[in-house]
XYZ file of C-alpha atoms in Angstrom:
305
model
C -28.876 -2.508 -5.017
C -32.143 -3.625 -3.643
C -33.500 -0.147 -3.375
C -32.582 0.821 -6.801
C -29.687 3.135 -6.009
C -26.363 2.819 -7.697
C -23.715 1.186 -5.335
C -20.710 3.204 -4.823
C -17.242 1.760 -4.168
C -14.365 3.892 -2.906
C -10.869 2.329 -2.786
C -8.071 3.767 -0.763
C -5.103 2.632 -3.039
C -6.093 1.616 -6.655
C -3.319 -0.862 -7.070
C -3.126 -4.027 -9.041
C -5.785 -6.085 -7.146
C -7.993 -2.970 -6.291
C -7.905 -1.760 -9.899
C -9.094 -5.016 -11.015
C -12.059 -5.207 -8.859
C -12.759 -1.524 -9.582
C -13.054 -2.224 -13.398
C -15.258 -5.339 -12.719
C -17.780 -3.340 -10.774
C -17.519 -0.444 -13.158
C -18.770 -2.785 -15.945
C -21.597 -3.940 -13.715
C -22.843 -0.420 -13.487
C -21.354 0.720 -10.120
C -19.847 4.070 -9.554
C -16.112 3.550 -8.550
C -13.739 6.014 -7.104
C -10.499 5.827 -5.461
C -6.949 7.051 -4.803
C -3.549 6.904 -6.438
C -0.270 8.586 -5.631
C 0.695 9.887 -9.198
C -1.114 12.142 -11.546
C -0.084 10.066 -14.334
C -1.847 6.845 -12.914
C -4.769 9.051 -12.115
C -5.148 10.084 -15.797
C -4.802 6.429 -16.924
C -7.733 5.283 -14.610
C -9.941 8.315 -15.350
C -9.894 7.315 -19.002
C -11.254 3.910 -17.926
C -14.111 5.695 -16.162
C -13.126 5.662 -12.589
C -13.298 8.781 -10.320
C -9.600 9.301 -9.128
C -8.160 11.449 -6.356
C -4.639 11.950 -5.439
C -3.734 10.826 -1.890
C -0.716 9.613 0.182
C 0.685 10.141 3.627
C 1.647 13.735 2.860
C -1.474 14.550 0.808
C -4.790 13.601 2.470
C -8.023 14.179 0.674
C -8.777 17.740 0.149
C -12.623 17.496 0.790
C -13.110 13.982 2.498
C -16.850 14.567 3.275
C -17.594 15.457 -0.372
C -15.406 12.673 -1.763
C -16.823 9.967 0.426
C -20.457 11.114 0.192
C -22.821 8.311 -0.870
C -20.125 5.614 -0.531
C -21.792 2.181 0.117
C -18.670 0.081 -0.209
C -15.051 0.677 0.804
C -11.847 -1.012 0.096
C -8.542 -0.337 1.796
C -5.533 -1.323 -0.240
C -2.809 1.066 0.756
C 0.267 -0.533 2.153
C 1.032 0.275 5.903
C 3.919 2.595 6.370
C 4.507 2.143 10.157
C 3.615 5.656 11.132
C 0.649 6.562 13.307
C -1.823 3.640 13.220
C 0.220 2.274 10.388
C -2.116 3.299 7.759
C -2.303 6.849 5.935
C -6.055 6.366 5.209
C -6.998 5.593 8.752
C -4.680 8.217 10.190
C -6.052 11.046 8.024
C -9.516 9.967 7.450
C -10.381 7.466 10.248
C -12.935 10.134 11.679
C -14.509 10.723 8.194
C -15.019 6.989 7.837
C -16.512 6.574 11.157
C -18.877 9.416 10.381
C -20.231 7.541 7.256
C -20.283 4.072 8.916
C -24.029 3.867 8.822
C -24.165 4.315 5.051
C -21.526 1.477 4.372
C -22.855 -1.837 3.312
C -19.388 -3.492 3.279
C -15.652 -2.714 3.880
C -12.607 -4.650 3.082
C -9.071 -4.532 4.064
C -6.382 -6.252 1.769
C -3.661 -7.631 4.090
C -1.325 -10.581 3.500
C -0.647 -14.183 4.525
C 2.767 -12.832 5.802
C 1.055 -12.008 9.048
C 1.345 -15.673 10.037
C 5.176 -15.713 9.822
C 7.284 -18.888 9.315
C 5.662 -22.270 10.283
C 8.396 -24.671 8.791
C 5.788 -25.883 6.201
C 2.971 -26.249 8.655
C -0.614 -25.283 8.066
C -2.259 -22.043 9.148
C -5.899 -20.918 8.995
C -7.705 -17.682 10.147
C -7.486 -18.680 13.652
C -3.798 -19.155 13.791
C -1.681 -16.941 15.951
C -0.010 -14.015 14.089
C 3.691 -14.312 14.320
C 5.175 -11.889 11.605
C 8.908 -12.574 10.821
C 9.537 -9.292 9.075
C 8.944 -5.697 9.921
C 6.835 -5.469 6.815
C 4.490 -8.075 7.828
C 4.373 -6.593 11.441
C 3.229 -3.347 9.988
C 0.320 -5.482 8.354
C -0.621 -6.793 11.797
C -0.660 -3.282 13.239
C -2.977 -2.148 10.344
C -5.186 -5.034 10.496
C -5.745 -4.426 14.277
C -6.340 -0.775 13.693
C -9.029 -1.427 11.022
C -10.774 -4.044 13.097
C -11.074 -1.466 15.822
C -13.083 0.663 13.407
C -15.514 -2.171 13.243
C -15.646 -2.729 16.955
C -15.582 0.935 17.839
C -17.594 2.621 15.023
C -19.426 0.021 13.320
C -17.471 0.081 9.968
C -18.411 -3.286 8.460
C -14.798 -4.323 8.046
C -13.797 -7.744 6.540
C -10.086 -8.691 6.280
C -8.478 -10.458 3.410
C -5.218 -12.143 3.803
C -3.849 -12.458 0.365
C -1.025 -14.896 -0.706
C 1.452 -14.104 -3.437
C -0.567 -12.015 -6.110
C -0.138 -12.767 -9.803
C -1.982 -12.167 -13.022
C -1.543 -10.555 -16.548
C 1.488 -8.349 -16.414
C 2.453 -9.612 -12.915
C 4.047 -13.048 -13.144
C 7.294 -14.978 -14.006
C 7.235 -14.706 -17.692
C 9.054 -11.406 -18.084
C 12.003 -12.293 -15.782
C 12.378 -15.630 -17.547
C 12.475 -13.885 -20.943
C 14.967 -11.433 -19.571
C 17.175 -14.190 -18.265
C 16.675 -12.852 -14.686
C 14.596 -15.830 -13.332
C 16.193 -18.005 -10.569
C 15.407 -21.429 -9.208
C 16.430 -21.941 -5.538
C 16.976 -25.547 -4.561
C 14.501 -25.500 -1.580
C 11.895 -28.199 -2.464
C 10.344 -28.053 1.027
C 9.780 -24.331 1.049
C 6.094 -23.877 0.273
C 4.505 -20.574 -0.765
C 0.847 -19.811 -1.686
C -0.283 -17.820 -4.558
C -3.535 -16.331 -5.916
C -4.573 -15.159 -9.399
C -6.020 -11.566 -9.382
C -9.245 -13.025 -10.937
C -9.719 -15.149 -7.865
C -9.189 -12.369 -5.475
C -11.967 -10.385 -7.445
C -14.223 -13.301 -7.114
C -13.642 -13.607 -3.320
C -14.230 -9.865 -2.795
C -17.450 -9.985 -4.965
C -18.775 -13.100 -3.063
C -18.028 -11.195 0.347
C -19.796 -8.112 -0.837
C -22.801 -10.347 -1.624
C -22.665 -12.148 1.676
C -21.389 -9.478 4.194
C -20.123 -10.751 7.599
C -18.444 -7.788 9.210
C -15.605 -8.754 11.482
C -14.871 -11.790 9.226
C -11.322 -12.820 8.269
C -10.529 -14.924 5.049
C -7.434 -16.518 3.834
C -7.201 -15.916 0.048
C -4.604 -18.496 -1.329
C -4.798 -21.210 -4.055
C -5.425 -24.984 -3.329
C -1.841 -25.994 -3.835
C 1.029 -24.439 -1.930
C 4.073 -25.002 -3.980
C 7.884 -24.548 -4.118
C 8.849 -21.476 -6.243
C 11.340 -23.515 -8.225
C 8.501 -25.904 -9.469
C 6.507 -22.777 -10.594
C 9.322 -21.387 -12.427
C 9.893 -24.554 -14.171
C 6.426 -24.980 -15.222
C 6.352 -21.449 -16.584
C 9.621 -22.147 -18.619
C 7.756 -25.251 -19.999
C 4.981 -23.153 -21.153
C 7.382 -20.872 -22.902
C 9.344 -23.770 -24.432
C 12.669 -22.616 -22.752
C 15.157 -24.311 -20.658
C 14.574 -23.562 -16.839
C 17.440 -21.812 -15.125
C 19.654 -24.289 -13.065
C 18.943 -24.893 -9.527
C 21.150 -22.971 -7.172
C 21.597 -23.291 -3.371
C 20.222 -20.753 -1.034
C 23.750 -19.763 -0.171
C 24.589 -19.162 -3.836
C 21.404 -17.211 -4.804
C 22.101 -13.736 -5.704
C 19.264 -11.847 -4.073
C 18.687 -8.476 -2.450
C 18.003 -8.303 1.205
C 14.531 -7.517 0.560
C 13.927 -10.221 -1.877
C 15.429 -12.724 0.899
C 12.761 -11.506 3.484
C 10.103 -13.043 1.208
C 11.873 -16.383 1.654
C 11.953 -16.371 5.550
C 8.274 -17.810 5.721
C 7.416 -21.444 4.753
C 3.853 -22.342 5.372
C 0.662 -23.804 3.812
C -2.219 -21.655 3.977
C -5.596 -23.207 4.597
C -8.305 -21.582 2.214
C -11.261 -23.789 3.215
C -13.135 -20.823 4.646
C -13.531 -18.924 1.414
C -14.934 -22.084 -0.111
C -17.281 -22.980 2.670
C -18.601 -19.591 3.751
C -18.395 -17.609 0.541
C -19.006 -20.431 -1.868
C -16.096 -19.478 -4.070
C -14.508 -22.147 -6.418
C -11.330 -20.740 -7.806
C -11.019 -20.213 -11.475
C -7.348 -21.112 -11.076
C -7.012 -23.623 -8.159
C -3.357 -24.022 -8.654
C -0.470 -22.222 -10.430
C -0.691 -24.429 -13.505
C -4.082 -23.262 -14.497
C -3.287 -19.728 -13.515
C -0.078 -19.421 -15.333
C -1.418 -20.866 -18.619
C -4.181 -18.020 -18.411
C -1.810 -15.388 -17.856
C 0.388 -16.394 -20.734
C -2.700 -16.438 -23.002
C -3.815 -13.101 -21.800
C -0.370 -11.528 -22.148
C -0.012 -12.984 -25.620
C -3.349 -11.794 -26.799
C -2.910 -8.298 -25.206
C 0.569 -7.345 -24.058
C 0.426 -5.412 -20.764
C 2.863 -3.814 -18.488
C 3.015 -4.750 -14.928
C 0.748 -2.654 -12.794
C 2.051 -1.317 -9.425
């Protein structure tokens, strides 16, 4: 930092995307701390050099003042659960975070483009009305609103990032294809956005470098695409025949899986390009999947939660 002090990031929820950013910043000389729900995951991340604490709805931080002391940057990545304000970190430690607002240079909340709901293939941007079409996305809206109040009421420099479908090494279509579980549903007009975890990291780092408290950013790639097209391309990369197209009615999916197909929209990402100066490493699924396959081939990884 400008004054020579070591920046300190604290992440509520060291999941797939947050862990990726955490490792990046750790390699840049930051002190990085955060929370997980299991002792096994905590041990894995400690071996990588992170300071890790156990936390969930039933187990708040034991000594939040000491744990958060010196934190300069804050990332919220825990999923909302619909209880209280919808976010366990805010319910348990909102007062603690408000108390250290003056020391925070930046705070970010990882949300989802699911808050926009279904637009029948139309475009949405950060000013579009929020119309969640599932209870899961409605909880995201509730949590977004609660964290935004932390900025308005207490000066926490909050930024909101609405992420499209996240993929990257260990989290993509290749495993399901190899295991014969991949599906191609014949809905060519159904468009989804995606975002590679490396591009999420670039957006977050750009925002940290150019803080604009209260800002909202859509984080989605440059080409919304039908899932069947993505699966077909992944199969081509593997050199295997793609699964046959099936109708929506014939598709064998769980109720949970079907909720992801309720929304059909295109997400405008021009704000991250314009305001943050970010040019994606993987502007479409084609570049992204090629990179994922190369990474998984070089260093096999297991999917991270």
